[in-house]
Tab-separated table of C-alpha atoms in Angstrom:
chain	number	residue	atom	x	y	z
U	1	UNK	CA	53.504	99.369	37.199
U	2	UNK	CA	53.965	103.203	36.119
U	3	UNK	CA	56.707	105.304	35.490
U	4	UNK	CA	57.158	107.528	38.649
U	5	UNK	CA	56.600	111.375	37.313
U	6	UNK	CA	59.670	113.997	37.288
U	7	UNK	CA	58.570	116.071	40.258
U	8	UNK	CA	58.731	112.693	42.883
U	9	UNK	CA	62.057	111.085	40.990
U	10	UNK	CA	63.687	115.061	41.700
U	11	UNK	CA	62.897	114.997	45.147
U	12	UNK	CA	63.619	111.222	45.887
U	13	UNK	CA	67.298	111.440	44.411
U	14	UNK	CA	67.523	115.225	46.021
U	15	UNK	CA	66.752	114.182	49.434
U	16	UNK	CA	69.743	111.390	49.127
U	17	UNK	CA	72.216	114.233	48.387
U	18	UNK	CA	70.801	116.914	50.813
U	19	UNK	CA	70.386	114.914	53.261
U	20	UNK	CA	70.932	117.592	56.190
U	21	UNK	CA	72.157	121.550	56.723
U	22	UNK	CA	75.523	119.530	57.104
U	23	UNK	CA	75.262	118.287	53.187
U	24	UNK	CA	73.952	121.519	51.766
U	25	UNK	CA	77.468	123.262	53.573
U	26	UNK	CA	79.610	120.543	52.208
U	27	UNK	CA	78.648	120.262	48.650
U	28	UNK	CA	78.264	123.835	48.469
U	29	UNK	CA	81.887	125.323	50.088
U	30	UNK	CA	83.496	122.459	48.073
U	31	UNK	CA	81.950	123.873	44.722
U	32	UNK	CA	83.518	127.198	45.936
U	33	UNK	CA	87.128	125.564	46.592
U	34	UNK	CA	86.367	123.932	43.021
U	35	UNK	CA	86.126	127.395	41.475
U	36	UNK	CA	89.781	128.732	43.097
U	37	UNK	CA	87.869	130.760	45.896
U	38	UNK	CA	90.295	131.910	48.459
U	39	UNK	CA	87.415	133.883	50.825
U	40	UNK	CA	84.337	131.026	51.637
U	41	UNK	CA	81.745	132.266	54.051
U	42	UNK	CA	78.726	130.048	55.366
U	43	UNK	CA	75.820	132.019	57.172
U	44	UNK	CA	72.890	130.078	58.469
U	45	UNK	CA	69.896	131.752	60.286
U	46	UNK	CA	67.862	129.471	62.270
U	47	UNK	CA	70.174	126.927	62.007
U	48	UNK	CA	69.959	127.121	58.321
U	49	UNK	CA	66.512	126.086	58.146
U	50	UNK	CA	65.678	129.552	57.271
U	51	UNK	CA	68.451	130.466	55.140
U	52	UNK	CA	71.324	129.251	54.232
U	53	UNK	CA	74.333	131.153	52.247
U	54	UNK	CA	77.585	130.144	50.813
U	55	UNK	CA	79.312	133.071	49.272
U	56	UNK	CA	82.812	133.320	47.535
U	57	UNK	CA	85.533	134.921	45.849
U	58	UNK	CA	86.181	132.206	42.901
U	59	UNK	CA	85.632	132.749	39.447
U	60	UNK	CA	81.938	133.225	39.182
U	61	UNK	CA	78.993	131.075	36.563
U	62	UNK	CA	79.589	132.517	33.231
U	63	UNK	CA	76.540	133.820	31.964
U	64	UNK	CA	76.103	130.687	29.236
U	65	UNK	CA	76.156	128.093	31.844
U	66	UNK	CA	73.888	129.677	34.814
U	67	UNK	CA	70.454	128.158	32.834
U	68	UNK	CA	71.842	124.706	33.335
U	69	UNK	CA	73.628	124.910	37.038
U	70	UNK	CA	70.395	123.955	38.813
U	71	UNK	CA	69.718	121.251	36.193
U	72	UNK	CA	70.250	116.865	37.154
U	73	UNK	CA	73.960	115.924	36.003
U	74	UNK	CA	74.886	118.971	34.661
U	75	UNK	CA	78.331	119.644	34.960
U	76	UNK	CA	81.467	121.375	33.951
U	77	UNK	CA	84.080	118.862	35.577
U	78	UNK	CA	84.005	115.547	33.097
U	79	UNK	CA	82.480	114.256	30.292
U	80	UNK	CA	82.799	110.798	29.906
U	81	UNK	CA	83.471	107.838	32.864
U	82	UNK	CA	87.314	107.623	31.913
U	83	UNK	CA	87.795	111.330	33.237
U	84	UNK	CA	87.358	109.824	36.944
U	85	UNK	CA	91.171	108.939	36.607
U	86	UNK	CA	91.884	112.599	36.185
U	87	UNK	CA	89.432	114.305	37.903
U	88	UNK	CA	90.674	116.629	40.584
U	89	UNK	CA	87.902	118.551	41.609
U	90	UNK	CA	85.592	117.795	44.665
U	91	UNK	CA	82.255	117.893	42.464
U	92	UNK	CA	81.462	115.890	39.209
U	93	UNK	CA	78.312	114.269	40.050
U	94	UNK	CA	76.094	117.692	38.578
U	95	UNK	CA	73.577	116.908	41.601
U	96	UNK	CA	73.963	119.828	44.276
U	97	UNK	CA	72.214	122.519	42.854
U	98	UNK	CA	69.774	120.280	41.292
U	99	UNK	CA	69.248	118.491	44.641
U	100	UNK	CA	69.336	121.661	46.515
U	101	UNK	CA	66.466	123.204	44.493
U	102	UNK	CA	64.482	120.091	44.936
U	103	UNK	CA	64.618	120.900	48.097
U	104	UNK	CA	64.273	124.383	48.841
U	105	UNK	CA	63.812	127.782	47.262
U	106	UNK	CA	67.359	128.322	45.717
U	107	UNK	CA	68.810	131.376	44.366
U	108	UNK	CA	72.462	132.373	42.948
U	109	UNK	CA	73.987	135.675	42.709
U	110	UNK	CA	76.974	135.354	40.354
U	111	UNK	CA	79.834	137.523	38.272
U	112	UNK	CA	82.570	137.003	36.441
U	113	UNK	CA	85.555	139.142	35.592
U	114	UNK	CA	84.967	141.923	33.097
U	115	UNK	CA	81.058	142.330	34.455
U	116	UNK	CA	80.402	145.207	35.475
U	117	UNK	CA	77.807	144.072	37.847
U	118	UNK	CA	76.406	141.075	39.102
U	119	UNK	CA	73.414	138.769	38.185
U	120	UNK	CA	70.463	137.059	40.781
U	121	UNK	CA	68.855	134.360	39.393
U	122	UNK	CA	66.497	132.319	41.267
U	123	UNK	CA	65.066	128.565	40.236
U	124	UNK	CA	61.726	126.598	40.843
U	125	UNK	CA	62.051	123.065	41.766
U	126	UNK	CA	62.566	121.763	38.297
U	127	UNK	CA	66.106	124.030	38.279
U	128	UNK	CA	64.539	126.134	35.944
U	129	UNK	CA	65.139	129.984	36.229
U	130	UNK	CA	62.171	131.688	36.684
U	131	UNK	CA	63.321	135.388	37.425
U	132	UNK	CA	66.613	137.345	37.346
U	133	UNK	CA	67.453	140.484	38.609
U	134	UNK	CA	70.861	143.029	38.287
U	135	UNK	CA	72.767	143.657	41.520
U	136	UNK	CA	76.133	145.594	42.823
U	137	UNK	CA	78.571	142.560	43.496
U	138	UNK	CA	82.363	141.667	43.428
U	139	UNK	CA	83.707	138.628	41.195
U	140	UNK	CA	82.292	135.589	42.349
U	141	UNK	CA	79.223	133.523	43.851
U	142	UNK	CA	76.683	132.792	46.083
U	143	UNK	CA	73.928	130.899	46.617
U	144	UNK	CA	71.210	130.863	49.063
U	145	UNK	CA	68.678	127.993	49.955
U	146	UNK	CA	65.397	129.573	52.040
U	147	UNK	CA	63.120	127.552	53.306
U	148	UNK	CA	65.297	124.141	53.537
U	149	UNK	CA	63.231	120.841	53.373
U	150	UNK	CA	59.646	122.614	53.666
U	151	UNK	CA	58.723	119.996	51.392
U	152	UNK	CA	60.507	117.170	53.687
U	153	UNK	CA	57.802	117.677	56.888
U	154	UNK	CA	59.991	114.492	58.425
U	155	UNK	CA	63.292	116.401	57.888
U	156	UNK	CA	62.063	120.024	58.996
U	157	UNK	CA	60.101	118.433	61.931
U	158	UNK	CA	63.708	116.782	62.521
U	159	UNK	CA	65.453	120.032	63.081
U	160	UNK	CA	62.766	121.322	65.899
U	161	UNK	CA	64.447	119.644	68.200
U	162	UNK	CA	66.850	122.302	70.026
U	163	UNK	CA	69.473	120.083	70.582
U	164	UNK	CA	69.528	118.363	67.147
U	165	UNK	CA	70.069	121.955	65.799
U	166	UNK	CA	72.899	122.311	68.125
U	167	UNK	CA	74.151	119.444	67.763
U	168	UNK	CA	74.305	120.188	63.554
U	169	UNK	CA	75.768	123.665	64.334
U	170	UNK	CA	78.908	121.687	65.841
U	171	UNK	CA	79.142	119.008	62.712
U	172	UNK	CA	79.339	122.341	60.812
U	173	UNK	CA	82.349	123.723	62.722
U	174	UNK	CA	83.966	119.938	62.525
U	175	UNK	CA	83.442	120.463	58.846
U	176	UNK	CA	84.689	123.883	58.343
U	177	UNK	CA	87.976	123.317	60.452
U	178	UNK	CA	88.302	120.518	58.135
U	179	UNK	CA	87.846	122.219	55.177
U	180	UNK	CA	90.367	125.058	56.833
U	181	UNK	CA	92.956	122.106	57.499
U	182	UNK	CA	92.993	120.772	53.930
U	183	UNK	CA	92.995	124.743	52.297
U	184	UNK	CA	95.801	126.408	54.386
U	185	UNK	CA	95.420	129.591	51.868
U	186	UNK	CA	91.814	129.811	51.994
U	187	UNK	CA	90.030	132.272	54.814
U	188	UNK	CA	86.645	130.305	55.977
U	189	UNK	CA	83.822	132.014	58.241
U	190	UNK	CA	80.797	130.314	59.701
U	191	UNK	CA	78.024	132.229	61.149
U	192	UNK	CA	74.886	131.517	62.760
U	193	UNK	CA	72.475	134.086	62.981
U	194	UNK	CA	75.329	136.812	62.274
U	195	UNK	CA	77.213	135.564	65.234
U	196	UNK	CA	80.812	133.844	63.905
U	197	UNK	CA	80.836	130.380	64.997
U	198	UNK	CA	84.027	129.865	63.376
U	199	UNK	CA	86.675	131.525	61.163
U	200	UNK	CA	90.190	131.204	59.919
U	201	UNK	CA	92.197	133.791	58.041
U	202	UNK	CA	94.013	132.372	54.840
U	203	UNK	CA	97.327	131.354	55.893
U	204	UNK	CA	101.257	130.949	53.958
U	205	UNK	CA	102.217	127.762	55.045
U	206	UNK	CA	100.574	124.744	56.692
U	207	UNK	CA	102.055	125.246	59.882
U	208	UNK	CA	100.740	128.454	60.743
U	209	UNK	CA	97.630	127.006	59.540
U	210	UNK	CA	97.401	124.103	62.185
U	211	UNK	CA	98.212	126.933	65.082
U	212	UNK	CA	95.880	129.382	63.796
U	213	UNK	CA	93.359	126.554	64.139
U	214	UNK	CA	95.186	124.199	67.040
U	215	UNK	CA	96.328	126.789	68.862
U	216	UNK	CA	100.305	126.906	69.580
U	217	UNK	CA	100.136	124.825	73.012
U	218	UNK	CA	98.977	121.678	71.179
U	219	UNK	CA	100.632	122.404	67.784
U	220	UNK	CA	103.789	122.515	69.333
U	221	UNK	CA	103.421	118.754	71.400
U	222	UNK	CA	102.653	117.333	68.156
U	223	UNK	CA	105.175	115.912	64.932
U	224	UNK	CA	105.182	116.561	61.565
U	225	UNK	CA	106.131	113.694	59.717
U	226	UNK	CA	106.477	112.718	56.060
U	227	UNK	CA	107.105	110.260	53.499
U	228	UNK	CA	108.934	110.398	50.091
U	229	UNK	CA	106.997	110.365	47.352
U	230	UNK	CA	106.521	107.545	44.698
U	231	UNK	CA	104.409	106.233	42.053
U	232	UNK	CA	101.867	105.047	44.748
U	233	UNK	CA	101.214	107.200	47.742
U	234	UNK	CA	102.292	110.276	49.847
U	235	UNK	CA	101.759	110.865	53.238
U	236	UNK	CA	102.455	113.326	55.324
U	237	UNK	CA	101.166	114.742	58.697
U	238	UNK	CA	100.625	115.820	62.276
U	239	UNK	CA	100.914	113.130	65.111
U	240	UNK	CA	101.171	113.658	68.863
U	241	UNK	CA	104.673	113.844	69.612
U	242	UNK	CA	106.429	110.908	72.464
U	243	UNK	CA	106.777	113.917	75.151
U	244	UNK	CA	103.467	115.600	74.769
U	245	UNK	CA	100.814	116.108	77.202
U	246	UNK	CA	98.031	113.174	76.772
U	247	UNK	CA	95.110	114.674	78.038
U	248	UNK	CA	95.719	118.033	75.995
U	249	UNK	CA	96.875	116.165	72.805
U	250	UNK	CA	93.465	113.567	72.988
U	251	UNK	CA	90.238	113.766	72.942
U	252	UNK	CA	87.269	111.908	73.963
U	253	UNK	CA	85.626	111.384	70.974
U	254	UNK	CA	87.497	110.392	67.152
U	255	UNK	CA	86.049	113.640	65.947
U	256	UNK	CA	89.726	115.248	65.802
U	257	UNK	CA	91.159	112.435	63.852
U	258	UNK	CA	91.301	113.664	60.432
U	259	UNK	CA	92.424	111.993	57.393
U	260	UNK	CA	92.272	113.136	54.185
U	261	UNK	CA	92.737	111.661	50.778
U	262	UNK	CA	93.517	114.890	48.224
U	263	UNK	CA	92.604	117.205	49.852
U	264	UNK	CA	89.166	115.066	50.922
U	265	UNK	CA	88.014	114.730	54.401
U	266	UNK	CA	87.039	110.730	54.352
U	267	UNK	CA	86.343	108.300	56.561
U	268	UNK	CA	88.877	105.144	56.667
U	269	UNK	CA	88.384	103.275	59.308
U	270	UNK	CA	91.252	100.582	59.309
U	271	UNK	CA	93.451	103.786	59.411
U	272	UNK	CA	91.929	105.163	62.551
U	273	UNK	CA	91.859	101.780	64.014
U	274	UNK	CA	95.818	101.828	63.503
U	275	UNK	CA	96.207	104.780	65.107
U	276	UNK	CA	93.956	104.081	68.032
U	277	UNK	CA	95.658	100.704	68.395
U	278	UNK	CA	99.409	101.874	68.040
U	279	UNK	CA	97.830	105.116	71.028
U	280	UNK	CA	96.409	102.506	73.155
U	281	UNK	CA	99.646	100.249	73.420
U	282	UNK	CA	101.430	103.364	73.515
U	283	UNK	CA	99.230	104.868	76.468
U	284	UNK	CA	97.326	101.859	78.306
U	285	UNK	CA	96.351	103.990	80.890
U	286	UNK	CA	94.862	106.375	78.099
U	287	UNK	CA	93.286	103.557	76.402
U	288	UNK	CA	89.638	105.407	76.054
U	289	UNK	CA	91.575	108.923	74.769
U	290	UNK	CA	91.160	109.866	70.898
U	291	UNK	CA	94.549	111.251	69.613
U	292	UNK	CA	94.261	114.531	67.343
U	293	UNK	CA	95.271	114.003	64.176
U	294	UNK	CA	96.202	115.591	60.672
U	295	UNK	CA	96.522	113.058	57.897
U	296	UNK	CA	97.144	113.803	54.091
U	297	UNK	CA	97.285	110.994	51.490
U	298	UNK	CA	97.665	111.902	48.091
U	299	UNK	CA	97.557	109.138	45.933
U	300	UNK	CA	97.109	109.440	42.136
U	301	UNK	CA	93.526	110.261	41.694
U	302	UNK	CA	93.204	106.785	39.111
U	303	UNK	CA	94.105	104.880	42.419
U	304	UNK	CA	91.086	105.929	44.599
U	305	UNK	CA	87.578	105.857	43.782
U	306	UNK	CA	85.562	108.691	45.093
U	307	UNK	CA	82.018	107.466	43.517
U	308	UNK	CA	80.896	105.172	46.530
U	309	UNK	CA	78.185	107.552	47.773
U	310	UNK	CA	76.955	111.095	46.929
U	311	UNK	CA	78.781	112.569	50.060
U	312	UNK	CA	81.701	111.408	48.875
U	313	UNK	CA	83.038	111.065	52.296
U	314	UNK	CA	83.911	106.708	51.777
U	315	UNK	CA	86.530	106.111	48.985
U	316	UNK	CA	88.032	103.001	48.228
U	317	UNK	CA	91.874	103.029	47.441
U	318	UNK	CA	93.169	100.460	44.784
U	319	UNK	CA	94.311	97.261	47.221
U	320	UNK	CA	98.164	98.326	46.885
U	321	UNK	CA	97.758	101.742	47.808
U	322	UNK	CA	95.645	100.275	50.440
U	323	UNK	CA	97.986	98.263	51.666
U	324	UNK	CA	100.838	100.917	51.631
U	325	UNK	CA	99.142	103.722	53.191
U	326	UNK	CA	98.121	101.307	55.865
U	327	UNK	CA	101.763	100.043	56.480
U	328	UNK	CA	103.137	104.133	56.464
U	329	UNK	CA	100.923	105.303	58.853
U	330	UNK	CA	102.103	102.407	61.408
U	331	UNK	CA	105.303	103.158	60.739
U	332	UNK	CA	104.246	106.788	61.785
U	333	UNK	CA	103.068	105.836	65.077
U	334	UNK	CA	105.884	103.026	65.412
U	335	UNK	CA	108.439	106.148	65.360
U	336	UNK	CA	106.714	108.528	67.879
U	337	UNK	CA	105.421	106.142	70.300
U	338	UNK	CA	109.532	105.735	71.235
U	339	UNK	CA	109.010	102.637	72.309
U	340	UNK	CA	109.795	99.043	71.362
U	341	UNK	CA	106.269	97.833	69.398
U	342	UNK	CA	106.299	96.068	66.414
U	343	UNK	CA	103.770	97.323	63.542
U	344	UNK	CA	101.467	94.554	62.826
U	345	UNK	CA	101.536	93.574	59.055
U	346	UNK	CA	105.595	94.384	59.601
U	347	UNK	CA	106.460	90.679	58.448
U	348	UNK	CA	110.255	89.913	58.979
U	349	UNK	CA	112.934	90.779	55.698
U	350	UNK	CA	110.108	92.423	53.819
U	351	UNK	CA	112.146	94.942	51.908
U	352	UNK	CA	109.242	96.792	51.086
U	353	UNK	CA	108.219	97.494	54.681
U	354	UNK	CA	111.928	98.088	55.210
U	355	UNK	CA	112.163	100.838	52.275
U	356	UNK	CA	109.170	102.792	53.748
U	357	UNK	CA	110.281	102.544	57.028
U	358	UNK	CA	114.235	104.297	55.600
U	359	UNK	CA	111.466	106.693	53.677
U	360	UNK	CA	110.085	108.470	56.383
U	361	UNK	CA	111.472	111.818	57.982
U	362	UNK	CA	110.369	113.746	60.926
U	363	UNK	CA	110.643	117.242	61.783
């Protein structure tokens, strides 16, 4: 046996993070939204094979931490296991930048307040900086990844496909609307070769937010509902209302069903299944229709463990949050379906079930 050397233990853990354009986005708008941006803009060219740029209006690198961004499990967010229960931020892992240079030819452009201009670094594949240059630029960051995966032949040879590369444009605008429905104050653009794919504008409240992004016609056949909040869990949402139109209000695919946990897009699939279930008693003759769907659970972040996988997109809630997040969102659908079902898991003179059911409100 030998010890593998540094170069093929970089690019074996980078290629778990970046896994796709669709990773490099994610991990690198949510290390915007980590830094208080309220502008993020994502432009790809050629798909993002090319290039790839995230830029934003947050607070910049300070000039004392830039040599270390691009370095493995760096990071500014925690320093010790026990901050987990705190943590609050999307990133903590220090593997993006790291990863991404791995990867591709990475370079940031960054300033803070009280520069008077702005500084380009770019890093080899070790996330070591190997030139810098001065530039013209407003407070904040971006960074740009060239050349993604041209030392992955298996992943770039992926991406000639045409309709792969279409198919990853779309994931991207599924991402970014999610990102827009989770940050109503935040204005999000996605281009592709200059062309806007998608964009918000930041937005007041989280109503205007669903329209801007909805559109008024479906915003207005659907509920806003929400619990009172307690040591455990919040949830609040939107939910096709009893009168709405089904085939405008569904969709054919789950890719509209979006639940968050803190502000995280993540994939639970016992809570879709309740949904889908409680829709497809609701609406037999509907049965193969996906509802849309805006779900927010914020539990205490000590509840829920993010760590499962470097996308960070399956968490694992603590079994009694579990458990009552599961029982709310029936209750949800129990109230708008207007009709006589009986949640499963509603077992008879449980006062708990009965004191979330009294807890929920609709408007």
């Amino acid at each position: 046996m030998q010890k593998l050397d540094n170069a093929t233990v970089r690019l074996l853990s980078g290629t778990q993070v970046i896994t796709s354009v669709h990773s490099v986005v994610k991990e690198l708008v949510e290390n915007s939204l980590d830094s208080a941006s309220t502008n993020v803009e994502v432009n790809l060219e050629n798909f993002g094979l090319d290039k790839l740029e995230v830029r934003d209006n947050g607070g910049g690198i300070s000039k004392d931490e830039v040599p270390h961004i691009a370095k493995c499990h760096y990071t500014s967010k925690m320093r010790q296991i026990s901050d987990l229960d705190t943590l609050e931020t999307f990133g903590f892992r220090g593997e993006a930048l790291s990863s991404l240079a791995a990867v591709a030819n990475l370079s940031v452009m960054t300033a803070t307040e009280g520069d008077d201009v702005g500084v380009v670094y770019t890093f080899d594949g070790a996330g070591n900086i190997i030139s810098q240059s001065l530039t013209a630029a407003s407070i904040g960051t971006s960074v740009t990844a060239s050349n993604l995966f041209v030392n992955v032949p298996v992943r770039r040879e992926f991406y000639k496909n045409s309709k792969q590369c279409r198919d990853e444009l779309k994931k991207l605008e599924h991402l970014m609307i999610a990102f827009g429905l989770a940050n109503h104050n935040v204005r999000f653009v996605l281009r592709h070769s200059r062309n806007v794919v998608w964009q918000k504008a930041a937005m007041s409240n989280l109503h205007s937010n669903m329209i801007a992004i909805f559109g008024s016609s479906i915003v207005q056949q659907m509920k806003w509902l929400q619990s009172r909040k307690d040591e455990h869990a919040e949830l609040s949402g939107y939910f096709p209302a009893c009168e709405a139109n089904i085939i405008e209000i569904t969709r054919s695919s789950a890719d509209h069903m979006y639940v968050f946990v803190n502000k995280r897009l993540v994939d639970i699939k016992q809570i879709n299944q309740v949904v889908r279930n409680a829709f497809k008693t609701a609406y037999p003759a509907h049965a193969k229709r996906y509802p849309i769907m805006c779900l927010f659970i914020k539990v205490p972040q000590k509840e829920v463990d993010v760590n499962l996988e470097p996308g960070k997109c399956t968490v694992l809630l603590h079994n009694l949050v579990s458990a009552c997040c599961y029982l709310r969102c029936e209750y949800y659908l129990y109230i708008l379906t207007g009709c006589s079902i009986r949640p499963t898991g509603w077992p008879n003179g449980s006062a708990l079930c009965a004191k979330n059911f009294r807890s929920l409100s609709i408007h």
